XYZ file of C-alpha atoms in Angstrom:
787
model
C 151.267 20.029 180.769
C 147.987 17.916 180.215
C 147.719 13.859 180.058
C 144.713 12.182 178.374
C 144.431 8.922 179.672
C 141.634 6.979 177.700
C 140.188 3.998 179.621
C 136.674 3.416 177.796
C 135.102 6.594 177.647
C 136.952 8.217 180.586
C 138.762 10.682 179.640
C 142.133 12.459 181.717
C 144.017 15.273 180.761
C 147.876 16.672 180.959
C 148.763 19.353 179.131
C 152.454 21.272 178.119
C 152.388 24.196 175.341
C 156.083 23.311 174.652
C 156.120 19.871 173.081
C 153.593 18.512 170.577
C 154.494 15.032 170.826
C 157.143 13.070 173.416
C 155.437 10.047 172.320
C 152.690 9.602 170.153
C 152.015 6.623 171.475
C 152.971 3.008 173.161
C 151.349 -0.107 172.647
C 151.585 -2.627 175.056
C 151.131 -6.724 174.067
C 148.217 -8.129 175.359
C 145.666 -5.864 174.911
C 146.584 -2.393 176.315
C 145.425 1.244 175.350
C 147.033 3.492 173.783
C 148.891 6.146 175.185
C 149.240 10.238 173.587
C 151.065 12.874 174.440
C 149.416 16.200 173.359
C 149.004 20.110 174.100
C 146.858 22.036 172.340
C 143.114 23.056 173.730
C 141.504 19.613 172.681
C 142.957 16.382 171.286
C 141.030 12.616 171.829
C 142.079 9.228 171.720
C 140.116 6.227 171.671
C 140.584 2.353 171.686
C 138.758 -0.635 170.687
C 138.935 -4.484 172.710
C 142.158 -5.945 172.894
C 143.481 -5.311 169.515
C 143.813 -1.420 170.659
C 142.586 0.002 167.566
C 142.967 4.256 168.070
C 142.097 7.120 166.263
C 143.602 10.482 166.978
C 142.622 14.464 165.575
C 146.163 16.103 165.962
C 145.622 19.778 165.471
C 148.718 22.036 165.238
C 152.098 21.443 164.774
C 154.710 19.615 166.729
C 158.625 17.450 166.623
C 159.451 14.156 167.833
C 159.335 10.576 167.159
C 156.200 8.309 167.136
C 157.261 4.641 167.625
C 154.526 1.514 166.258
C 155.187 -1.820 168.038
C 153.191 -5.010 168.013
C 150.464 -3.788 167.023
C 148.974 -0.341 165.156
C 147.623 3.066 164.275
C 144.847 4.964 162.257
C 145.781 8.114 161.362
C 143.022 10.692 160.120
C 144.739 13.501 160.799
C 147.502 16.214 159.668
C 150.963 15.040 161.085
C 153.925 18.101 161.004
C 156.184 17.651 159.011
C 158.666 17.188 161.191
C 157.470 13.649 163.170
C 158.929 10.780 161.827
C 156.619 7.622 162.514
C 158.232 4.640 162.965
C 157.306 0.454 162.770
C 159.238 -2.279 164.843
C 157.761 -6.032 164.990
C 154.493 -5.793 163.897
C 153.434 -2.586 164.271
C 150.986 -0.858 161.684
C 150.330 2.300 160.284
C 147.443 3.633 158.176
C 147.302 6.621 156.905
C 144.034 8.063 155.700
C 144.665 11.459 155.250
C 148.022 13.382 154.943
C 150.622 12.523 156.567
C 154.088 14.341 155.556
C 156.656 12.801 157.787
C 160.237 10.586 156.747
C 158.863 7.051 157.234
C 161.203 4.465 158.689
C 159.434 1.029 157.811
C 161.523 -1.491 159.854
C 161.085 -5.396 159.547
C 157.654 -6.894 160.107
C 156.316 -3.246 159.910
C 153.519 -2.487 158.032
C 152.328 0.582 156.034
C 149.032 1.241 154.571
C 148.887 4.737 152.815
C 145.446 5.448 151.936
C 145.197 9.073 151.380
C 148.794 11.788 151.105
C 152.365 10.258 152.259
C 155.503 13.375 151.893
C 159.039 12.536 151.963
C 161.715 9.472 152.233
C 160.644 5.995 153.023
C 162.980 3.394 154.103
C 161.265 0.127 154.065
C 162.400 -3.066 154.460
C 158.972 -4.210 155.496
C 155.623 -4.285 153.276
C 154.472 -0.795 152.398
C 150.981 -0.214 150.573
C 150.156 2.593 148.906
C 146.855 3.130 147.587
C 146.447 6.573 147.652
C 149.609 9.594 146.823
C 153.138 9.315 148.016
C 155.890 11.140 147.044
C 159.448 11.285 147.684
C 161.722 8.219 147.374
C 162.709 5.474 148.123
C 164.965 2.626 149.824
C 163.995 -0.977 149.856
C 166.070 -3.328 151.232
C 165.739 -7.066 152.703
C 164.101 -10.210 151.274
C 161.061 -9.350 153.506
C 160.808 -5.708 152.019
C 157.981 -5.212 149.531
C 156.440 -2.244 147.645
C 153.082 -2.149 146.643
C 151.801 0.983 144.936
C 148.546 0.393 143.113
C 148.257 4.372 143.715
C 150.355 7.656 142.899
C 154.060 7.387 143.715
C 156.065 10.252 142.866
C 160.410 9.675 143.815
C 162.817 7.521 142.830
C 163.470 4.267 143.504
C 166.814 4.787 144.864
C 167.803 1.118 145.336
C 165.639 -1.794 145.634
C 168.162 -4.740 146.810
C 168.626 -7.923 148.971
C 165.294 -9.594 147.955
C 163.134 -6.545 147.568
C 160.301 -6.868 145.742
C 158.402 -3.572 144.377
C 154.646 -4.519 142.602
C 153.521 -0.692 140.678
C 149.755 -1.656 139.150
C 149.225 2.181 139.542
C 151.171 4.626 138.742
C 155.119 5.308 139.220
C 156.696 8.955 138.405
C 160.744 8.670 138.731
C 163.672 6.520 138.133
C 164.929 3.423 139.760
C 168.058 2.280 140.771
C 166.816 -1.912 140.550
C 169.323 -5.173 142.011
C 166.030 -6.751 142.863
C 162.827 -7.283 141.606
C 160.673 -5.455 140.639
C 156.963 -5.801 138.449
C 155.690 -3.350 136.502
C 151.931 -3.532 135.424
C 150.968 -0.264 135.719
C 152.458 2.567 134.237
C 155.933 3.800 135.253
C 156.798 6.769 134.277
C 161.609 7.957 134.518
C 161.841 11.368 135.104
C 165.516 11.878 134.345
C 168.551 9.278 134.287
C 166.460 6.329 133.682
C 165.553 2.680 134.960
C 168.661 1.186 135.726
C 168.195 -2.964 136.213
C 170.900 -4.979 137.347
C 168.269 -7.136 139.011
C 164.795 -9.342 137.385
C 162.628 -6.202 135.600
C 159.092 -7.731 134.619
C 156.830 -5.476 132.723
C 153.277 -6.118 130.900
C 152.279 -2.753 131.324
C 153.632 0.960 130.081
C 157.753 1.544 131.416
C 158.013 5.232 130.325
C 161.832 5.812 129.762
C 162.112 8.360 127.411
C 163.853 10.225 130.144
C 167.198 8.736 130.364
C 166.321 5.020 128.888
C 166.374 1.723 129.565
C 169.761 -0.301 131.450
C 169.168 -3.381 131.578
C 172.421 -5.973 133.030
C 170.297 -8.549 134.403
C 166.760 -9.414 133.715
C 164.239 -8.356 131.927
C 160.870 -9.820 131.039
C 158.544 -7.639 129.152
C 155.360 -7.234 127.325
C 153.603 -3.897 126.591
C 155.331 -0.493 126.099
C 158.831 0.492 126.352
C 159.069 3.752 125.428
C 162.884 4.935 125.157
C 166.223 3.552 124.248
C 166.962 0.364 125.205
C 170.848 -0.744 126.106
C 171.209 -4.421 127.221
C 174.520 -5.201 128.509
C 175.607 -8.571 128.757
C 175.159 -10.698 130.394
C 171.828 -8.589 130.663
C 168.994 -11.436 128.806
C 166.098 -8.907 127.280
C 163.561 -11.137 126.640
C 159.828 -10.519 125.214
C 157.186 -12.696 126.902
C 154.238 -11.449 124.508
C 153.484 -8.547 122.282
C 156.344 -5.556 123.183
C 155.981 -1.898 121.461
C 159.102 0.054 121.713
C 157.700 3.039 121.528
C 160.028 4.436 118.820
C 163.284 3.699 120.610
C 165.840 1.923 119.654
C 167.603 -1.032 121.272
C 170.990 -1.778 121.560
C 172.376 -4.985 122.249
C 175.868 -4.968 123.723
C 178.328 -7.981 123.799
C 177.488 -10.192 125.701
C 173.974 -9.799 125.845
C 170.676 -11.722 125.139
C 167.900 -10.648 123.375
C 165.380 -12.727 123.187
C 162.334 -12.438 121.460
C 160.964 -16.231 120.896
C 157.256 -16.416 118.941
C 156.668 -13.080 120.482
C 156.610 -10.093 118.264
C 158.505 -6.628 119.437
C 157.452 -3.744 117.230
C 158.055 -0.188 116.949
C 161.901 -0.049 117.625
C 164.039 3.084 115.741
C 167.274 1.007 115.103
C 168.026 -2.408 117.087
C 171.940 -3.214 116.705
C 173.462 -6.348 117.494
C 177.199 -5.768 118.658
C 180.027 -7.942 117.486
C 179.579 -11.402 120.655
C 176.081 -9.717 121.224
C 173.121 -12.861 120.726
C 169.466 -12.281 119.199
C 166.898 -15.312 119.409
C 163.332 -15.557 117.379
C 161.574 -18.334 116.704
C 158.945 -17.775 115.003
C 158.389 -13.942 116.163
C 158.779 -10.859 114.485
C 161.380 -7.865 115.297
C 160.062 -4.393 114.098
C 162.841 -2.071 113.427
C 163.445 0.671 110.917
C 166.631 -0.640 110.527
C 168.163 -4.029 112.473
C 172.102 -3.842 112.368
C 173.853 -7.368 113.096
C 177.381 -7.491 114.302
C 176.777 -10.512 116.307
C 174.824 -13.803 115.910
C 171.166 -14.089 114.902
C 169.907 -16.782 115.856
C 166.299 -17.820 113.732
C 163.923 -21.012 113.765
C 160.436 -21.026 112.887
C 158.505 -18.602 110.573
C 160.729 -15.434 111.772
C 160.574 -11.738 110.520
C 162.413 -8.636 110.815
C 160.732 -6.155 109.593
C 162.691 -2.553 108.004
C 166.571 -2.533 106.346
C 168.798 -5.358 107.749
C 172.645 -4.602 107.615
C 174.370 -8.222 108.673
C 178.130 -8.272 108.798
C 177.927 -11.401 111.974
C 175.798 -13.943 111.179
C 171.876 -15.144 110.700
C 172.273 -18.615 111.999
C 168.985 -20.828 111.121
C 171.193 -24.433 111.600
C 168.973 -25.850 113.797
C 168.916 -29.882 112.421
C 165.460 -29.009 111.402
C 165.343 -28.151 107.472
C 162.283 -25.729 106.463
C 162.848 -22.621 108.532
C 162.329 -19.005 107.086
C 163.813 -16.141 107.826
C 161.855 -13.064 106.439
C 163.763 -9.356 106.107
C 161.266 -6.735 104.733
C 163.363 -4.496 103.801
C 166.293 -4.374 101.896
C 169.497 -6.640 102.969
C 173.276 -5.243 102.507
C 175.814 -8.212 103.103
C 178.995 -6.419 105.190
C 182.599 -7.851 105.547
C 181.851 -10.471 107.161
C 178.252 -11.854 106.840
C 177.216 -14.889 107.148
C 173.967 -17.038 106.615
C 173.579 -20.281 108.063
C 171.165 -22.528 107.146
C 170.106 -26.716 107.044
C 169.114 -28.920 104.060
C 167.452 -32.542 104.049
C 168.831 -33.943 100.757
C 165.902 -36.970 101.628
C 162.890 -33.974 101.332
C 164.497 -31.597 99.455
C 163.404 -29.367 102.448
C 165.600 -26.291 102.941
C 165.811 -23.292 104.695
C 164.694 -20.306 103.149
C 165.614 -16.385 103.456
C 162.997 -13.896 101.679
C 164.377 -10.848 101.311
C 161.319 -8.051 100.596
C 163.716 -5.493 98.925
C 167.133 -5.390 97.376
C 170.123 -7.357 97.902
C 173.375 -6.218 97.547
C 177.101 -5.886 99.259
C 178.441 -10.238 99.775
C 176.913 -12.906 101.559
C 178.525 -15.721 102.867
C 176.055 -18.863 102.740
C 176.835 -22.220 104.541
C 175.124 -25.191 104.442
C 174.613 -27.965 106.731
C 173.243 -31.841 105.151
C 173.503 -30.292 102.268
C 174.263 -33.888 100.038
C 173.156 -33.484 95.790
C 171.276 -36.122 94.671
C 171.887 -36.616 91.026
C 174.240 -34.350 89.028
C 173.182 -30.879 87.005
C 169.709 -30.658 88.609
C 168.331 -27.679 90.331
C 166.759 -27.979 93.992
C 164.950 -25.529 96.478
C 165.275 -21.634 97.194
C 167.697 -20.963 99.754
C 167.456 -16.762 99.328
C 164.474 -15.313 97.837
C 164.937 -11.504 96.535
C 161.999 -9.706 95.800
C 163.937 -6.827 94.711
C 166.993 -6.824 92.479
C 170.530 -8.278 93.671
C 173.760 -8.059 92.485
C 175.271 -10.975 91.023
C 177.806 -11.348 93.852
C 174.875 -11.180 96.401
C 175.558 -14.542 97.548
C 178.150 -17.308 97.032
C 178.276 -20.675 98.948
C 181.247 -20.304 101.940
C 181.742 -24.306 103.084
C 183.180 -26.887 100.861
C 180.399 -28.351 99.028
C 182.050 -31.042 97.476
C 180.108 -34.443 97.679
C 182.002 -36.895 96.253
C 181.666 -36.625 93.029
C 179.058 -34.661 92.873
C 179.290 -30.509 94.268
C 176.078 -28.171 94.963
C 177.085 -24.110 93.824
C 174.627 -21.882 94.385
C 172.657 -20.494 90.717
C 170.705 -17.014 90.130
C 167.293 -17.503 88.895
C 165.922 -13.869 87.327
C 161.930 -14.001 87.407
C 159.091 -11.813 87.202
C 159.386 -10.453 90.449
C 163.512 -10.702 91.447
C 166.052 -13.597 91.917
C 165.880 -16.627 93.739
C 169.125 -18.115 94.678
C 168.983 -21.896 94.273
C 170.880 -25.224 94.686
C 172.319 -26.770 91.744
C 174.174 -29.177 91.269
C 177.454 -30.031 89.486
C 180.620 -32.679 89.192
C 183.084 -32.142 91.338
C 186.710 -32.102 90.607
C 186.579 -36.052 91.197
C 183.411 -36.620 89.752
C 185.316 -35.130 86.575
C 188.658 -37.410 87.771
C 188.031 -40.209 84.941
C 189.598 -37.831 82.317
C 192.553 -37.629 84.481
C 192.501 -41.050 84.924
C 192.599 -41.646 81.194
C 195.103 -39.155 80.574
C 197.412 -40.470 83.709
C 196.802 -44.195 82.515
C 198.758 -42.971 78.881
C 201.372 -41.230 80.509
C 202.766 -44.285 82.268
C 202.110 -46.153 79.316
C 204.386 -43.843 77.389
C 206.994 -43.305 80.387
C 207.550 -47.280 80.262
C 207.560 -47.332 75.911
C 210.914 -44.960 76.340
C 212.278 -47.268 78.950
C 211.874 -49.911 75.903
C 212.847 -47.173 73.020
C 215.479 -46.183 75.041
C 217.434 -49.607 75.158
C 216.182 -50.319 71.158
C 218.478 -47.012 71.056
C 221.182 -48.961 72.612
C 221.148 -51.841 70.457
C 221.617 -50.290 67.455
C 224.490 -48.993 68.616
C 225.589 -52.517 69.584
C 224.283 -53.916 66.493
C 226.442 -51.392 64.211
C 229.564 -52.720 66.524
C 228.538 -56.133 65.338
C 228.770 -54.740 61.266
C 231.796 -53.157 61.963
C 233.444 -56.058 63.582
C 232.354 -58.309 61.088
C 233.114 -55.754 58.028
C 236.283 -55.880 59.668
C 237.417 -59.390 60.013
C 236.023 -59.832 56.179
C 238.507 -57.455 54.921
C 241.137 -58.977 56.713
C 241.863 -55.716 59.154
C 241.908 -56.642 62.745
C 238.658 -55.011 64.749
C 241.042 -52.363 66.321
C 238.359 -50.999 67.978
C 237.573 -53.696 70.009
C 241.395 -55.395 70.383
C 242.829 -53.918 72.729
C 246.383 -54.657 71.512
C 244.880 -51.907 68.387
C 243.313 -50.098 70.516
C 245.155 -47.398 69.291
C 243.617 -47.365 65.987
C 240.315 -45.544 65.521
C 237.554 -48.137 64.991
C 234.912 -45.569 64.444
C 236.751 -43.841 62.030
C 234.914 -42.801 58.838
C 237.718 -44.211 56.846
C 237.391 -47.698 58.597
C 234.048 -47.810 58.330
C 233.702 -46.928 55.022
C 236.657 -49.898 53.962
C 234.838 -52.203 56.076
C 231.421 -51.788 54.470
C 233.193 -52.239 51.041
C 234.817 -54.909 51.685
C 231.903 -56.600 53.418
C 230.563 -59.662 51.578
C 226.610 -60.765 52.300
C 226.437 -62.921 55.486
C 223.996 -63.381 57.684
C 225.728 -63.896 61.240
C 224.721 -66.054 64.232
C 222.442 -64.324 66.270
C 223.863 -62.330 69.520
C 221.603 -62.606 72.487
C 221.817 -60.610 74.954
C 219.536 -59.920 78.378
C 218.862 -56.303 80.220
C 217.210 -55.092 83.034
C 216.402 -51.437 83.834
C 214.595 -49.483 86.504
C 212.706 -46.022 85.994
C 210.640 -43.146 87.919
C 209.216 -40.241 87.192
C 207.278 -36.929 87.982
C 204.692 -35.168 86.757
C 202.708 -32.353 87.040
C 199.888 -31.381 84.580
C 197.359 -29.255 83.944
C 193.984 -29.013 83.125
C 190.434 -27.327 83.468
C 187.108 -28.442 82.323
C 184.076 -26.026 82.043
C 181.039 -25.955 81.544
C 177.798 -24.087 81.464
C 174.509 -25.185 83.342
C 171.467 -23.140 84.376
C 172.391 -19.781 82.886
C 175.948 -19.561 84.659
C 179.565 -21.391 83.529
C 181.374 -23.713 85.817
C 185.056 -24.226 85.825
C 186.812 -26.680 87.484
C 190.683 -27.739 88.212
C 191.632 -30.936 86.997
C 195.370 -30.346 87.460
C 197.272 -33.523 88.743
C 200.573 -34.815 90.357
C 201.724 -38.299 89.146
C 204.591 -40.400 90.425
C 205.409 -43.175 88.395
C 207.456 -46.175 89.188
C 208.492 -49.568 87.452
C 210.912 -51.749 86.110
C 211.315 -53.048 83.040
C 213.511 -56.127 81.483
C 213.845 -58.615 78.258
C 215.763 -60.716 75.621
C 216.782 -59.741 72.579
C 219.110 -61.270 69.826
C 220.695 -59.578 66.849
C 221.050 -60.693 63.683
C 224.390 -59.063 61.188
C 224.378 -59.201 57.138
C 221.127 -59.502 56.351
C 220.993 -58.567 52.428
C 223.444 -56.811 52.852
C 226.998 -56.026 54.783
C 225.764 -53.519 56.596
C 222.067 -53.904 57.405
C 220.985 -55.859 60.797
C 218.041 -56.779 62.315
C 217.613 -57.010 66.446
C 214.398 -58.677 67.830
C 213.204 -58.387 71.229
C 210.582 -59.698 74.468
C 210.077 -57.503 77.534
C 207.776 -58.192 80.861
C 207.855 -55.392 83.703
C 205.758 -53.875 86.237
C 204.539 -50.613 86.714
C 202.752 -48.419 89.411
C 201.507 -44.558 89.413
C 199.598 -42.483 91.733
C 197.779 -39.773 91.004
C 196.723 -37.118 93.389
C 194.055 -34.161 92.477
C 194.991 -30.524 92.875
C 191.815 -29.206 94.340
C 191.106 -32.207 95.044
C 191.479 -35.249 97.770
C 191.480 -37.685 94.966
C 193.650 -40.414 94.198
C 194.267 -42.632 91.328
C 196.570 -45.199 91.767
C 197.925 -47.706 88.869
C 199.440 -51.061 88.995
C 200.158 -54.033 87.180
C 202.517 -56.015 84.444
C 203.856 -55.129 81.032
C 204.385 -57.135 78.002
C 205.469 -56.919 74.355
C 207.738 -57.283 71.990
C 209.939 -54.668 69.829
C 212.040 -55.035 66.684
C 214.879 -52.852 65.186
C 215.987 -52.762 61.591
C 219.499 -51.171 60.394
C 220.708 -50.374 57.265
C 224.022 -48.406 56.508
C 222.818 -45.343 58.780
C 219.590 -45.994 58.651
C 217.819 -47.691 61.829
C 213.638 -47.933 62.030
C 212.390 -49.083 65.142
C 208.690 -50.387 66.065
C 207.326 -51.564 69.431
C 204.028 -52.943 70.778
C 203.365 -53.163 74.277
C 200.326 -54.015 76.356
C 200.004 -52.370 79.793
C 197.560 -54.525 82.587
C 196.596 -52.049 85.103
C 193.956 -52.012 87.927
C 193.089 -48.978 88.492
C 191.872 -47.956 92.522
C 190.255 -44.686 92.878
C 189.613 -42.799 96.641
C 187.867 -40.314 97.095
C 186.195 -39.283 100.878
C 183.063 -41.474 101.146
C 183.875 -43.089 97.889
C 185.886 -45.908 96.798
C 185.989 -46.954 93.451
C 187.969 -49.645 91.268
C 188.259 -50.844 87.784
C 190.706 -52.412 85.024
C 191.834 -51.352 82.432
C 194.137 -52.357 79.730
C 196.767 -50.231 77.661
C 198.016 -50.860 74.172
C 201.144 -48.833 73.052
C 202.510 -48.658 69.438
C 205.575 -47.225 69.046
C 207.425 -46.295 65.714
C 211.086 -44.973 65.493
C 212.925 -43.805 62.093
C 216.236 -41.824 62.447
C 219.632 -41.652 60.385
C 223.235 -40.954 61.792
C 225.662 -38.664 61.094
C 229.181 -38.953 61.349
C 231.363 -35.915 62.571
C 234.962 -35.738 62.943
C 236.221 -37.038 66.291
C 234.005 -39.643 66.918
C 230.951 -37.284 67.068
C 228.173 -37.923 65.333
C 224.318 -35.722 65.219
C 221.177 -38.179 64.214
C 217.881 -36.537 63.530
C 214.750 -38.967 64.799
C 211.109 -38.918 64.366
C 208.230 -41.304 65.222
C 204.551 -41.494 66.007
C 203.634 -43.558 69.409
C 199.802 -44.667 69.969
C 198.031 -45.609 72.970
C 194.274 -47.047 73.052
C 193.057 -47.014 77.277
C 190.540 -49.308 77.695
C 188.350 -49.762 80.387
C 187.271 -53.721 81.283
C 183.731 -51.417 81.748
C 182.713 -47.908 80.782
C 181.242 -46.294 84.227
C 178.731 -42.608 83.862
C 178.620 -39.761 86.419
C 176.537 -40.648 89.326
C 176.588 -39.594 92.824
C 179.005 -41.628 93.490
C 180.956 -43.164 90.628
C 183.453 -41.600 88.088
C 182.345 -41.233 84.259
C 185.887 -43.767 83.045
C 185.475 -44.330 79.166
C 187.923 -45.335 76.541
C 190.364 -42.933 74.581
C 193.142 -42.845 72.505
C 195.449 -40.444 71.501
C 198.221 -40.181 68.956
C 201.812 -38.220 69.559
C 204.120 -37.380 67.425
C 207.598 -35.913 67.994
C 210.682 -35.070 66.480
C 214.403 -34.327 67.186
C 218.307 -35.083 66.844
C 220.341 -37.021 69.279
C 224.086 -35.526 69.797
C 226.859 -37.781 71.113
C 230.143 -39.104 70.819
C 231.848 -42.401 71.483
C 235.989 -43.212 73.285
C 237.210 -46.470 74.361
C 239.309 -46.453 77.623
C 240.662 -49.499 78.405
C 238.418 -52.120 77.669
C 235.262 -49.697 77.990
C 233.332 -47.822 75.424
C 231.656 -44.476 76.797
C 229.126 -43.165 74.907
C 227.268 -40.043 76.202
C 224.566 -38.524 73.843
C 222.023 -35.748 74.269
C 218.316 -36.087 73.088
C 216.594 -33.519 72.086
C 212.843 -33.835 70.942
C 209.567 -31.455 70.036
C 206.768 -33.210 70.503
C 202.379 -32.708 70.430
C 199.208 -34.985 70.154
C 197.518 -34.033 67.079
C 194.875 -36.123 67.798
C 192.868 -37.125 70.991
C 189.405 -38.840 71.522
C 187.273 -38.387 74.534
C 187.885 -34.636 75.676
C 184.437 -34.094 76.291
C 181.737 -35.841 79.036
C 177.870 -36.028 78.798
C 176.377 -36.057 82.097
C 171.845 -35.546 82.377
C 171.980 -33.621 79.309
C 174.788 -31.330 80.015
C 177.801 -31.098 78.168
C 181.855 -30.900 79.863
C 184.673 -29.901 78.072
C 187.290 -31.698 79.656
C 190.962 -30.692 79.690
C 193.160 -31.595 76.101
C 196.734 -31.564 75.444
C 195.695 -31.755 71.636
C 197.741 -28.837 70.391
C 200.286 -28.175 72.912
C 203.292 -28.274 71.446
C 205.788 -29.803 74.374
C 209.885 -30.731 74.623
C 211.794 -33.008 76.537
C 215.513 -33.411 76.958
C 217.665 -36.888 77.801
C 221.056 -36.912 78.539
C 222.465 -40.055 78.512
C 225.490 -42.463 79.073
C 226.520 -46.180 78.047
C 229.306 -47.983 79.271
C 229.836 -50.893 77.828
C 232.923 -53.212 78.766
C 234.027 -54.545 74.935
C 235.322 -58.336 76.680
C 232.845 -59.531 79.299
C 229.774 -58.215 77.363
C 228.471 -56.123 80.764
C 227.762 -52.466 79.419
C 225.781 -49.979 82.130
C 223.221 -47.121 81.031
C 222.220 -43.911 83.067
C 219.215 -41.428 81.399
C 218.106 -38.266 82.955
C 215.311 -36.360 81.061
C 212.611 -33.780 81.739
C 209.547 -33.247 79.562
C 207.963 -29.038 79.582
C 205.463 -26.656 78.223
C 202.176 -25.704 78.327
C 200.505 -26.892 81.503
C 203.639 -29.822 81.838
C 206.734 -30.559 84.197
C 208.529 -33.249 84.240
C 210.931 -34.951 85.756
C 212.225 -38.569 85.159
C 215.717 -40.901 85.107
C 216.413 -44.262 84.308
C 219.296 -46.660 84.919
C 219.936 -50.176 84.450
C 222.465 -52.932 82.927
C 222.840 -55.391 80.279
C 224.924 -58.625 79.121
C 225.405 -59.581 75.710
C 226.958 -63.199 74.751
């Protein structure tokens, strides 16, 4: 064995043929010389100065471990493959030729490869490859840095714990990154692809055709990424400049984010955004042959998606700024669940816009924030522009587009280049509720008229009683119908009445006054629809409503009998009351409240079995209309005139049938007419004429001192005439609902109980109205006193 100790220019050699290297070198801090152990015919080593830099040129194969500590080693010869250099502390390896070894670089160590370095690397220090590295690498720890400016062939098995890999050259191998990788050169995967759970920044070429790129961490990318990319939540993939997808697909999985921003991501085969995935684009471009969006795509500025777009998720342009544009280069298909959210500025007229270069099919719901119309029946900006053909229902408003009295609608406008879907403003159900107010006012007029007409029917019965009693007294025949001792004789038998009539002389009796009061209530459901044509489209508004009415009515009247004959008489009276009614629209959160007093006069003339009724009544009402965001008040007057004629046929056993017919006229005048605007409901005067005919069937009997008279009245009625069933607003004509020509029916069940001794009586009635588009139920009850 020979040992060569190099100190300056002197050399000593010790030889041993069995060991090539026992110790490659041992460096002692403070300027010690290199120590080398070798065998063979010749070897030389050199150190210079206090740095201890030596040069060794071994010529044969040996085994062992070389440990470099505190300084460095420059290798410009060829070492055996079984030698494993290791750095510790501040050790440095600089390789300038071929090193076939497993290299371990500890914290604080440094390896610089300017030649060829083969086999595996375990690194927690600094590695710089300027030459050729062939082998796998594990990079671990916050101080671990691998910088490749040459050619690296081998997999990055792990990159963890804050370690960094910088690739400026060419790296051929798969990667598993859980820390930081910066690629500004060329990285080619070979089998399983690039797995990133840390931070990957690539500005060069990342060729992942073999195995693809799978990200669950953060990717910042520009340049070229070829191969399929899978971004899995919570992964964030951010495009930082011009990026090409190399023709591969991009899958943005649930919980993941693709952030394109104002940049361009081109050359994608198919881009798929899953249900809970997110794509952010703010003035940038996504160039994909096909984009399938099932999640959320947030767009701002002038953003573009080239190619076709199938949407079953949300395309969101709402950012409180109107004027964003989202362009689709190819065909757009709205799949189930497809939604687009837009902003609209009613003050400036600006709106977000969707521009589609191809066709538009399927069905997509548009929701618009801040959309508020200005004037009825006007056309606003384009929300969707389709360059190709579009199905009629490709787009529709989805959120409630009612703004008080007006509504916004989406109108398709066909032109030479395609179809534009524009914002149109029409009247809402609330805005058209003026016709409901007029109809409801007339209804409460008719309902309160019925109270008086029923009182007049009662008074006819009382008047007949007076006539019969007078007739009986004038002929000397006891008034057996009203005297308890003669109650056994039927006072209303045809024989007694005929005899009294023939014998009674003409004599004007003293007036018999009476006072009465009744409470009443009514509930009505009323159907009705308004229709209009605007901008080539037809629109229908539901003006159905529910109305509840209640009130009290009272009056005084007097009866005169024997005016011209013994069997005629007259009733004259005055009335007053108070009424309250509430109306609720079915398709709009709109209410109308009416309240106010009623005054009037009435009269009935009876001759024989004939009777004639006449009523005049005035309702002095206030109206409060409440619409979300709008409150409107008005005063109105109902002028009511009603007349009835009837004849009573006496039947056997105290039964009778009384055919009747009549007319009822109601005119409603508002104190001030109003037009349809964005803040007011149109209120216009109107009138209606009601005609009715039917018959009452009843009977009467006396029990003790009380005469009981139940009856049932059946009527058919309708409106032969009504005005103001059309509304004009901004040159548009709206056909309003009308009851003209609709046949209706009414049933009334009544009972009177009259105390023959005290003059006190009670009354109760229930009724229902029904027919096409109408159903109601109501009732009355009251008392009267006759002196």
